[in-house]
Short mmCIF file of C-alpha atoms in Angstrom, two decimals:
data_model
loop_
_atom_site.label_atom_id
_atom_site.label_comp_id
_atom_site.label_asym_id
_atom_site.label_seq_id
_atom_site.Cartn_x
_atom_site.Cartn_y
_atom_site.Cartn_z
CA MET E 1 170.78 30.11 -46.17
CA PRO E 2 172.41 33.30 -47.33
CA ASP E 3 175.71 32.97 -49.01
CA SER E 4 178.84 33.61 -47.31
CA PRO E 5 181.34 35.71 -49.07
CA ALA E 6 184.34 33.98 -47.76
CA GLY E 7 183.19 30.55 -49.37
CA PRO E 8 180.07 28.41 -49.66
CA PRO E 9 177.55 28.38 -46.83
CA ALA E 10 177.14 25.30 -44.83
CA PRO E 11 175.31 22.72 -46.58
CA PRO E 12 171.93 21.36 -45.01
CA ILE E 13 172.32 18.04 -43.10
CA ALA E 14 170.77 15.12 -44.30
CA LEU E 15 168.37 13.54 -41.49
CA SER E 16 170.06 10.28 -41.98
CA GLU E 17 173.18 11.81 -40.96
CA LEU E 18 171.80 12.80 -37.44
CA LEU E 19 170.25 9.56 -37.13
CA ALA E 20 173.30 7.70 -37.57
CA ARG E 21 174.74 9.35 -34.39
CA GLU E 22 174.17 6.26 -32.06
CA GLU E 23 175.26 8.19 -29.02
CA LEU E 24 172.14 10.23 -29.39
CA GLY E 25 169.76 7.37 -29.64
CA LEU E 26 167.22 9.06 -32.20
CA ARG E 27 164.44 6.88 -33.72
CA ARG E 28 162.27 7.95 -36.71
CA ILE E 29 158.91 6.83 -35.94
CA ALA E 30 156.76 8.49 -38.50
CA GLY E 31 156.87 10.53 -41.64
CA PRO E 32 159.45 10.27 -44.48
CA ASP E 33 162.84 9.00 -43.96
CA HIS E 34 164.43 11.97 -45.81
CA ALA E 35 164.96 15.80 -44.75
CA ASP E 36 167.42 18.60 -44.87
CA LEU E 37 168.20 20.36 -41.88
CA LEU E 38 169.36 23.73 -41.65
CA TRP E 39 169.34 24.43 -38.13
CA VAL E 40 167.80 23.52 -34.61
CA HIS E 41 164.78 25.07 -32.65
CA THR E 42 163.37 24.20 -29.30
CA SER E 43 159.86 25.58 -28.46
CA GLU E 44 157.29 24.72 -25.75
CA MET E 45 154.63 26.96 -27.58
CA ALA E 46 151.48 25.62 -28.65
CA ASP E 47 151.94 27.29 -31.99
CA PRO E 48 155.58 28.01 -32.82
CA TYR E 49 154.60 28.81 -36.51
CA PRO E 50 155.49 32.66 -35.92
CA TYR E 51 159.08 32.00 -34.75
CA LEU E 52 159.95 29.37 -37.49
CA LEU E 53 162.08 30.24 -40.53
CA GLY E 54 161.80 26.89 -42.36
CA GLY E 55 164.22 23.96 -42.43
CA GLU E 56 164.43 23.76 -38.67
CA LEU E 57 164.64 20.49 -36.64
CA LEU E 58 161.96 21.62 -34.03
CA LEU E 59 162.62 19.98 -30.55
CA SER E 60 159.74 20.00 -28.07
CA ALA E 61 158.35 17.82 -25.03
CA GLY E 62 154.84 18.54 -25.93
CA VAL E 63 154.10 20.62 -22.71
CA GLN E 64 151.06 22.58 -24.47
CA LEU E 65 150.31 19.92 -27.01
CA THR E 66 146.67 19.67 -27.30
CA ASP E 67 145.62 19.23 -30.85
CA ALA E 68 148.13 17.25 -32.64
CA ASP E 69 147.00 17.44 -36.21
CA THR E 70 146.72 21.64 -36.13
CA TYR E 71 150.22 21.46 -34.46
CA VAL E 72 151.90 19.28 -37.14
CA ALA E 73 149.88 21.10 -39.96
CA ARG E 74 151.15 24.52 -38.76
CA LEU E 75 154.83 23.14 -38.72
CA VAL E 76 154.33 21.78 -42.18
CA GLN E 77 152.97 25.20 -43.23
CA ALA E 78 156.13 26.99 -41.68
CA GLY E 79 158.48 24.82 -43.48
CA ALA E 80 159.95 22.81 -40.60
CA ALA E 81 162.29 19.86 -41.63
CA ALA E 82 161.41 17.60 -39.03
CA LEU E 83 159.87 17.23 -35.27
CA GLY E 84 161.92 15.77 -32.36
CA PHE E 85 159.73 14.74 -29.42
CA GLY E 86 161.41 14.23 -26.21
CA LEU E 87 160.23 11.75 -23.72
CA ALA E 88 159.68 12.55 -19.90
CA PRO E 89 158.95 14.45 -18.02
CA VAL E 90 155.73 15.22 -20.04
CA HIS E 91 155.02 11.95 -21.91
CA ASP E 92 156.11 8.86 -21.30
CA THR E 93 155.26 7.63 -24.91
CA VAL E 94 155.12 9.77 -28.05
CA PRO E 95 151.28 10.34 -28.36
CA THR E 96 149.60 8.24 -31.10
CA ALA E 97 147.56 11.23 -32.40
CA LEU E 98 150.84 12.96 -33.04
CA VAL E 99 152.49 9.92 -34.71
CA GLU E 100 149.39 9.70 -37.01
CA ALA E 101 149.12 13.52 -37.94
CA CYS E 102 153.24 13.48 -38.80
CA ASP E 103 152.26 10.36 -41.20
CA ARG E 104 149.36 12.38 -42.49
CA HIS E 105 151.18 15.63 -43.11
CA GLY E 106 154.49 14.07 -44.15
CA LEU E 107 156.51 15.43 -41.48
CA PRO E 108 159.41 13.15 -40.06
CA LEU E 109 159.01 12.55 -36.50
CA LEU E 110 161.91 11.51 -34.22
CA GLU E 111 161.56 9.89 -30.72
CA VAL E 112 164.27 11.42 -28.45
CA PRO E 113 164.89 9.25 -25.35
CA PRO E 114 164.84 10.49 -21.81
CA LYS E 115 168.58 10.61 -21.34
CA THR E 116 169.24 12.46 -24.63
CA ARG E 117 169.29 16.21 -23.93
CA PHE E 118 168.02 18.70 -26.53
CA THR E 119 171.42 20.80 -26.28
CA ALA E 120 173.39 17.62 -27.33
CA ILE E 121 171.09 17.25 -30.65
CA ALA E 122 171.82 20.81 -31.20
CA GLN E 123 175.59 20.40 -30.95
CA ALA E 124 175.54 17.44 -33.09
CA VAL E 125 173.79 19.13 -35.93
CA TRP E 126 176.28 22.22 -35.94
CA ARG E 127 179.19 19.86 -35.73
CA LEU E 128 177.66 17.86 -38.94
CA MET E 129 177.25 21.25 -40.35
CA ALA E 130 180.70 22.47 -39.68
CA GLU E 131 182.07 19.26 -41.15
CA ALA E 132 180.08 19.70 -44.26
CA ARG E 133 180.88 23.12 -44.64
CA HIS E 134 185.02 22.31 -44.47
CA ARG E 135 184.49 19.37 -47.15
CA GLU E 136 182.64 22.13 -49.25
CA LEU E 137 185.39 24.77 -48.88
CA ARG E 138 188.05 22.19 -49.63
CA ARG E 139 186.19 21.21 -52.79
CA VAL E 140 185.79 25.06 -53.53
CA THR E 141 189.49 25.68 -53.00
CA ARG E 142 190.56 22.71 -55.43
CA ALA E 143 188.21 23.92 -57.89
CA GLN E 144 189.66 27.55 -57.70
CA GLN E 145 193.21 26.18 -58.04
CA ALA E 146 192.27 24.12 -61.20
CA LEU E 147 190.37 26.92 -62.68
CA ALA E 148 193.35 29.21 -62.06
CA THR E 149 195.67 26.87 -63.61
CA ALA E 150 193.30 26.58 -66.64
CA ALA E 151 193.37 30.18 -67.17
CA ALA E 152 197.24 30.26 -67.64
CA ARG E 153 197.09 27.78 -70.47
CA PRO E 154 197.70 29.06 -74.30
CA ASP E 155 194.10 28.45 -74.81
CA PRO E 156 192.65 29.88 -71.51
CA VAL E 157 188.81 30.09 -72.26
CA PRO E 158 188.23 26.62 -73.68
CA ALA E 159 190.47 25.43 -70.96
CA VAL E 160 188.62 27.12 -68.18
CA LEU E 161 185.22 25.80 -69.54
CA ARG E 162 186.65 22.52 -69.70
CA GLN E 163 187.88 22.57 -66.25
CA LEU E 164 184.49 23.76 -65.03
CA ALA E 165 182.60 20.98 -66.63
CA VAL E 166 184.68 18.60 -64.74
CA GLN E 167 184.22 20.38 -61.42
CA LEU E 168 180.53 20.79 -61.84
CA GLU E 169 180.10 17.39 -63.60
CA GLY E 170 177.90 18.95 -66.38
CA ARG E 171 177.65 20.89 -69.43
CA VAL E 172 179.08 24.35 -69.61
CA ALA E 173 179.03 26.89 -72.71
CA LEU E 174 180.04 30.45 -73.35
CA LEU E 175 177.00 31.97 -75.10
CA THR E 176 176.41 35.25 -76.90
CA ALA E 177 173.41 37.48 -76.11
CA ASP E 178 171.54 35.71 -79.15
CA GLY E 179 172.28 32.05 -78.01
CA ALA E 180 175.22 31.32 -80.27
CA VAL E 181 177.76 29.03 -78.86
CA LEU E 182 181.28 30.36 -78.81
CA HIS E 183 183.06 27.49 -76.70
CA ALA E 184 181.41 24.63 -74.87
CA ALA E 185 182.53 21.40 -72.72
CA GLY E 186 180.76 18.67 -71.26
CA GLY E 187 178.32 16.21 -72.55
CA ARG E 188 175.75 17.61 -74.88
CA PRO E 189 172.52 18.27 -73.37
CA ALA E 190 169.01 17.60 -74.69
CA PRO E 191 167.38 19.97 -77.17
CA ASP E 192 164.97 21.36 -74.83
CA VAL E 193 167.83 22.07 -72.17
CA GLN E 194 169.94 23.70 -74.90
CA THR E 195 166.97 25.82 -75.67
CA ALA E 196 166.47 26.90 -72.27
CA LEU E 197 170.09 27.63 -71.79
CA ALA E 198 169.95 30.12 -74.78
CA ARG E 199 166.89 31.68 -73.20
CA LEU E 200 168.47 32.23 -69.91
CA ALA E 201 171.80 33.68 -71.92
CA ARG E 202 169.21 36.31 -73.36
CA VAL E 203 167.88 37.21 -69.96
CA VAL E 204 171.18 38.03 -68.54
CA ALA E 205 173.03 39.07 -71.42
CA PRO E 206 172.77 42.55 -72.74
CA ALA E 207 170.77 42.90 -76.12
CA PRO E 208 172.88 43.38 -79.20
CA THR E 209 172.72 46.74 -80.80
CA SER E 210 174.41 47.95 -83.97
CA GLY E 211 177.37 50.21 -83.85
CA THR E 212 179.69 47.76 -81.77
CA GLY E 213 182.01 45.11 -82.76
CA PRO E 214 181.17 41.35 -82.33
CA ALA E 215 182.16 39.61 -79.15
CA PRO E 216 185.75 38.22 -78.91
CA GLY E 217 186.00 34.77 -80.41
CA ALA E 218 182.56 35.13 -82.04
CA PRO E 219 182.23 33.34 -85.74
CA PRO E 220 182.11 35.75 -88.89
CA GLY E 221 178.92 37.60 -89.12
CA ALA E 222 178.13 37.32 -85.39
CA ALA E 223 175.94 40.09 -84.19
CA PRO E 224 177.70 42.75 -81.96
CA SER E 225 177.06 43.02 -78.35
CA ALA E 226 176.44 45.80 -76.20
CA ALA E 227 173.87 47.05 -73.85
CA ALA E 228 171.36 49.67 -75.55
CA PRO E 229 171.29 53.22 -74.08
CA GLY E 230 168.66 53.56 -71.60
CA ARG E 231 167.78 49.91 -71.49
CA LYS E 232 166.87 48.63 -67.93
CA PRO E 233 169.94 46.60 -66.54
CA ASN E 234 169.69 43.00 -67.01
CA PRO E 235 169.93 40.87 -63.89
CA SER E 236 173.50 39.13 -63.52
CA SER E 237 172.25 35.53 -63.19
CA ALA E 238 169.14 33.31 -63.73
CA THR E 239 168.25 29.86 -62.97
CA ASP E 240 165.74 27.16 -64.42
CA THR E 241 165.17 23.58 -64.33
CA ARG E 242 164.35 20.84 -66.89
CA GLY E 243 163.47 17.45 -65.50
CA GLY E 244 166.19 16.47 -63.16
CA THR E 245 168.80 19.10 -64.90
CA HIS E 246 169.39 22.12 -63.10
CA LEU E 247 170.26 25.39 -65.37
CA PHE E 248 172.33 28.48 -64.60
CA ALA E 249 173.42 31.62 -66.61
CA TYR E 250 175.77 34.24 -65.54
CA ALA E 251 176.45 37.55 -67.06
CA LEU E 252 180.26 38.09 -67.83
CA GLY E 253 181.40 41.51 -67.14
CA GLY E 254 183.41 43.85 -69.62
CA GLY E 255 180.47 44.62 -71.86
CA GLN E 256 180.80 41.99 -74.36
CA GLY E 257 177.39 40.78 -74.23
CA LEU E 258 178.38 37.26 -73.19
CA ALA E 259 176.91 34.69 -70.87
CA LEU E 260 178.25 31.52 -68.95
CA ALA E 261 175.44 28.94 -69.44
CA LEU E 262 175.49 25.67 -66.94
CA ALA E 263 173.45 22.44 -66.96
CA THR E 264 174.21 20.29 -64.00
CA PRO E 265 172.54 17.20 -62.64
CA ARG E 266 172.46 18.63 -59.08
CA ARG E 267 172.83 22.01 -57.35
CA ASP E 268 175.23 21.94 -54.41
CA LEU E 269 175.71 25.14 -52.39
CA GLY E 270 179.30 25.17 -53.13
CA ASP E 271 178.69 25.16 -57.01
CA HIS E 272 177.59 28.76 -57.04
CA THR E 273 180.91 29.65 -55.59
CA VAL E 274 182.83 27.80 -58.32
CA ALA E 275 180.65 29.21 -61.11
CA GLY E 276 181.48 32.81 -59.55
CA ILE E 277 185.24 31.93 -59.72
CA ALA E 278 184.78 30.98 -63.57
CA VAL E 279 182.62 34.03 -64.13
CA VAL E 280 185.33 36.29 -63.05
CA LEU E 281 188.17 34.49 -64.73
CA LEU E 282 186.12 34.49 -68.03
CA SER E 283 185.16 38.08 -67.66
CA LEU E 284 189.04 38.98 -67.49
CA LEU E 285 189.83 36.52 -70.38
CA THR E 286 187.36 37.52 -72.92
CA ALA E 287 187.42 41.43 -72.15
CA PRO E 288 189.16 43.57 -75.09
CA HIS E 289 192.70 44.28 -74.56
CA GLN E 290 194.00 45.32 -77.90
CA GLY E 291 192.03 48.72 -78.36
CA ALA E 292 193.51 52.17 -78.01
CA ASP E 293 191.39 53.00 -75.00
CA ALA E 294 192.56 49.59 -73.21
CA ALA E 295 196.18 50.13 -74.19
CA GLY E 296 195.80 53.89 -72.84
CA ARG E 297 194.37 52.59 -69.53
CA SER E 298 196.95 50.04 -69.09
CA ALA E 299 199.57 52.51 -69.59
CA ALA E 300 197.75 54.92 -67.00
CA LEU E 301 197.87 51.78 -64.38
CA VAL E 302 201.54 51.29 -64.84
CA ARG E 303 202.41 55.11 -64.49
CA LEU E 304 200.50 55.25 -61.57
CA LEU E 305 202.05 52.02 -59.84
CA LEU E 306 205.49 53.90 -60.74
CA GLY E 307 204.50 56.78 -58.80
CA ALA E 308 203.07 59.37 -61.59
CA ALA E 309 200.36 61.75 -60.32
CA PRO E 310 196.69 61.13 -61.07
CA ARG E 311 196.72 64.66 -63.04
CA ASP E 312 199.64 63.49 -65.22
CA VAL E 313 197.92 60.11 -66.37
CA ALA E 314 194.62 61.55 -66.75
CA PRO E 315 195.03 62.35 -70.79
CA LEU E 316 195.80 58.70 -71.11
CA LEU E 317 192.14 57.87 -69.90
CA GLY E 318 190.56 60.44 -72.06
CA ASP E 319 189.64 64.04 -70.99
CA GLY E 320 186.08 63.41 -70.96
CA ASP E 321 185.86 60.16 -68.93
CA SER E 322 183.98 59.82 -65.79
CA TRP E 323 184.44 57.06 -63.43
CA THR E 324 182.20 55.80 -60.69
CA VAL E 325 183.25 54.29 -57.29
CA VAL E 326 181.01 51.65 -55.57
CA HIS E 327 181.91 50.60 -51.92
CA ALA E 328 179.89 47.52 -50.84
CA ARG E 329 179.46 45.12 -47.54
CA ARG E 330 177.49 42.00 -47.21
CA ALA E 331 174.05 42.51 -46.09
CA ASP E 332 174.27 39.72 -43.50
CA GLY E 333 177.57 41.47 -42.04
CA THR E 334 179.77 38.49 -42.90
CA PRO E 335 183.49 39.50 -44.22
CA ALA E 336 183.80 39.88 -47.94
CA GLY E 337 186.61 37.74 -49.83
CA ALA E 338 188.55 38.54 -53.09
CA LEU E 339 186.69 35.95 -54.86
CA ASN E 340 183.29 37.88 -54.17
CA ALA E 341 184.66 41.12 -54.79
CA GLY E 342 185.62 39.96 -58.22
CA ALA E 343 182.15 38.43 -58.80
CA LEU E 344 180.54 41.51 -57.62
CA GLY E 345 182.70 43.38 -59.94
CA ALA E 346 181.87 41.16 -62.83
CA ALA E 347 178.16 41.57 -62.00
CA LEU E 348 178.62 45.19 -62.29
CA GLY E 349 180.49 45.22 -65.41
CA SER E 350 184.18 46.06 -64.15
CA ALA E 351 187.01 43.75 -63.31
CA LEU E 352 188.57 46.68 -61.39
CA SER E 353 187.59 45.55 -57.78
CA ASP E 354 189.24 45.29 -54.64
CA VAL E 355 188.44 44.32 -51.02
CA ASP E 356 189.49 45.71 -47.49
CA ARG E 357 188.41 43.59 -44.74
CA GLU E 358 184.63 43.64 -45.11
CA THR E 359 184.23 46.41 -47.89
CA VAL E 360 184.65 45.87 -51.48
CA ARG E 361 185.36 48.66 -53.66
CA VAL E 362 184.65 48.57 -57.49
CA LEU E 363 185.62 51.22 -59.96
CA LEU E 364 183.35 51.78 -62.81
CA PRO E 365 184.50 53.26 -66.14
CA GLY E 366 182.03 55.75 -67.43
CA ARG E 367 178.92 57.56 -66.23
CA HIS E 368 176.57 55.22 -64.07
CA GLU E 369 173.46 56.87 -63.11
CA ALA E 370 171.55 54.00 -62.16
CA VAL E 371 173.80 51.17 -60.60
CA PRO E 372 171.67 48.39 -59.86
CA PRO E 373 171.20 46.67 -56.45
CA GLN E 374 172.84 43.57 -55.91
CA PRO E 375 171.16 40.52 -54.11
CA GLY E 376 173.12 39.98 -50.62
CA TRP E 377 175.04 43.25 -50.84
CA THR E 378 174.40 46.94 -49.56
CA LEU E 379 175.97 49.54 -51.80
CA GLY E 380 177.14 53.11 -51.85
CA VAL E 381 177.72 54.61 -55.15
CA SER E 382 179.46 57.81 -55.82
CA GLY E 383 178.75 60.53 -58.31
CA PRO E 384 180.72 60.39 -61.69
CA ALA E 385 184.10 61.84 -61.20
CA PRO E 386 187.32 62.30 -63.38
CA VAL E 387 190.40 60.21 -62.50
CA THR E 388 191.95 63.48 -60.78
CA ALA E 389 188.81 63.21 -58.43
CA LEU E 390 188.83 59.57 -57.56
CA PRO E 391 189.83 59.88 -53.90
CA ASP E 392 186.77 62.59 -53.52
CA ALA E 393 184.58 59.69 -55.13
CA ASP E 394 186.04 57.29 -52.76
CA THR E 395 184.77 59.50 -50.08
CA GLN E 396 181.44 59.91 -51.51
CA ALA E 397 180.85 56.08 -52.18
CA ALA E 398 182.04 55.29 -48.38
CA ARG E 399 179.47 57.92 -46.97
CA ALA E 400 176.64 56.53 -49.09
CA LEU E 401 177.43 52.97 -48.19
CA GLY E 402 177.33 53.95 -44.37
CA HIS E 403 173.98 56.07 -45.01
CA ALA E 404 172.42 52.77 -46.94
CA GLU E 405 173.52 50.72 -43.79
CA ALA E 406 172.13 52.99 -41.38
CA THR E 407 168.66 53.44 -43.21
CA ARG E 408 168.59 49.84 -43.95
CA ALA E 409 168.51 50.50 -47.71
CA PRO E 410 170.16 48.12 -50.31
CA LEU E 411 171.58 51.08 -52.25
CA THR E 412 172.34 54.64 -51.64
CA THR E 413 173.73 57.01 -54.50
CA HIS E 414 175.67 60.29 -53.68
CA ARG E 415 173.72 63.28 -54.54
CA PRO E 416 175.76 66.42 -54.91
CA GLY E 417 174.69 69.59 -53.13
CA THR E 418 174.51 71.64 -56.11
CA GLY E 419 171.74 74.00 -57.12
CA GLY E 420 168.95 75.79 -55.00
CA LEU E 421 170.16 78.56 -52.73
CA ALA E 422 173.57 77.06 -52.41
CA ALA E 423 174.17 78.01 -56.14
CA LEU E 424 173.65 81.76 -55.35
CA ILE E 425 176.80 82.07 -53.27
CA PRO E 426 180.07 82.09 -54.92
CA PRO E 427 182.10 79.03 -54.62
CA ASP E 428 185.25 80.63 -53.26
CA ARG E 429 183.29 82.69 -50.54
CA ALA E 430 181.21 79.57 -49.58
CA ASP E 431 184.57 77.30 -49.32
CA ALA E 432 186.24 80.32 -47.27
CA HIS E 433 183.24 80.53 -45.16
CA ALA E 434 183.12 76.64 -44.47
CA ARG E 435 186.82 76.35 -43.77
CA THR E 436 186.35 79.41 -41.10
CA LEU E 437 183.41 77.74 -39.53
CA LEU E 438 184.81 74.38 -39.30
CA ALA E 439 188.53 75.18 -38.30
CA PRO E 440 188.02 73.88 -34.42
CA LEU E 441 186.98 70.42 -35.48
CA THR E 442 189.22 67.48 -36.47
CA GLU E 443 188.57 65.37 -39.53
CA PRO E 444 186.94 62.57 -37.37
CA LEU E 445 184.82 65.09 -35.44
CA ALA E 446 183.74 66.81 -38.84
CA GLU E 447 182.69 63.67 -40.31
CA THR E 448 180.53 62.45 -37.20
CA LEU E 449 178.75 65.84 -37.33
CA ARG E 450 178.05 65.55 -41.18
CA CYS E 451 176.90 62.03 -40.85
CA TRP E 452 174.73 62.92 -37.72
CA LEU E 453 173.34 65.77 -39.42
CA SER E 454 172.72 63.81 -42.63
CA LEU E 455 170.63 61.10 -40.64
CA HIS E 456 168.60 64.03 -38.75
CA GLY E 457 170.26 63.77 -35.64
CA SER E 458 169.60 59.86 -34.96
CA TRP E 459 172.30 58.50 -32.49
CA ASP E 460 171.81 54.78 -33.35
CA ARG E 461 171.79 55.44 -37.18
CA THR E 462 174.84 57.28 -36.98
CA ALA E 463 176.55 54.84 -35.10
CA VAL E 464 175.82 52.25 -37.52
CA ALA E 465 176.87 54.38 -40.26
CA LEU E 466 180.25 55.03 -38.47
CA LYS E 467 180.40 51.69 -37.28
CA VAL E 468 181.15 53.05 -33.66
CA HIS E 469 179.18 52.90 -30.33
CA ARG E 470 176.17 55.43 -29.95
CA ASN E 471 178.05 56.78 -26.74
CA THR E 472 180.77 57.39 -28.87
CA VAL E 473 178.60 59.56 -31.37
CA ARG E 474 177.22 61.45 -28.20
CA GLN E 475 180.63 62.24 -27.17
CA ARG E 476 181.83 63.47 -30.55
CA ILE E 477 178.64 65.55 -30.82
CA ALA E 478 179.07 67.08 -27.55
CA ARG E 479 182.60 68.04 -28.41
CA CYS E 480 181.68 69.37 -31.68
CA ALA E 481 179.12 71.64 -29.85
CA ALA E 482 181.88 72.76 -27.25
CA LEU E 483 184.36 73.58 -29.81
CA LEU E 484 182.12 75.41 -32.24
CA ASP E 485 180.57 77.11 -29.18
CA ALA E 486 177.19 76.50 -30.88
CA ASP E 487 173.61 75.04 -29.90
CA LEU E 488 173.27 72.02 -31.98
CA ASP E 489 169.53 71.86 -31.26
CA ASP E 490 168.92 75.02 -33.09
CA MET E 491 167.71 74.49 -36.66
CA ASP E 492 169.46 77.57 -37.80
CA VAL E 493 172.77 76.50 -36.67
CA ARG E 494 172.19 72.76 -38.13
CA THR E 495 171.40 74.26 -41.41
CA GLU E 496 174.50 76.65 -41.62
CA LEU E 497 176.63 73.59 -40.42
CA TRP E 498 175.27 71.46 -43.06
CA PHE E 499 175.93 73.85 -45.70
CA ALA E 500 179.54 74.22 -44.65
CA LEU E 501 180.05 70.70 -44.41
CA ARG E 502 178.63 70.00 -47.77
CA GLN E 503 181.48 72.37 -49.30
CA GLY E 504 184.07 69.62 -48.41
#
């Protein structure tokens, strides 16, 4: 199941938990006695394979059951977790051929008594899932509090690692890109596990290059760590297994070339969230804070908070500095949380993140021509901008995110409308013409028109991008046409309006 940004997703339900609900009267009559249930699906189709996602408890009364072996084989191929067969009104008993097929293919088969409704089974599964999710949320909340308390200790990095080892009941280590251990906690793993963890660290951490300093806390003579210019972005996490041990590695943000490595005896769904919290904390704790650049940026932040104008603090950030703004939303539409905002920022290499309702905003220092897509997220990326132009970059990122969602793309980057014929017109004349042409439109109408034109006049995609109803889009575009006294079906009119809107 996909991760939920507000916390861990609902863990799968053990088949034994459902069988323990005496009021349902379910009885396993074939197949293995264990399975993990993710959801419930009811179907009387002869072949429900095309409609299964995997992990289902499929409920059926066998209305179209003719070839039991083929039916069960297709269920197993689709990844179904178990089959619940309802007695009456079609069958008085579970067909022997179905029992034998489930035993043969290793699919748990449950007998559903006539008085038990399929909806009651579905409700029981959802209730068990809700209870499991609440337990997992409480565990994650306790882990978050414990890790935050550890981060406030005088030795925060080792303290966070020790607490993480306790929460996950395994081995945790802070590694450099070349596999050197800076800090570790938990029991010492087997040599092959240590080797595998070092290999995972090299996968997620940028390769060290010359010309930069060693990572904070590295032993004397440790190799410096930084991403090589032009190098393909590394993944933010990687996993592996060794025997019964589950291995994880997460890249820390801040450009220090560090990785958090974990070796745990199990892989619970909430563990990923707990590890994400630790990644955010460790990214902040290991980021450099003593250099002149960091001091200048800290001073700039303080002055901005105290009311200074961006143009007044720009010199503290460096005259040539560029910034990139990223807007992000969860691809599954679930609301984003502060913890996931920090984890996303860390994955993108920045500790500067914020969340407003369902949208996460990340501020990346420097030019980022190729921000990598992030699994589970939809991203909109601005063009590079100086600190004085960050509000414009913020608008660019918001528009890019809307375009990405409307076109179902994982990432869209703002492309400036410079060059070509537009470059032949002096900017001041172009701006004056745009202001005159668009003067009748309010800002919401102008933005709707810009988005509608960018999506080739698609009502549905514009509605998705702006998060309004398609009828609202139609009404706004009709209002624009009336105020501008223009035929918006005319390509010449559209071209001129698009040129004007791109000036803003």
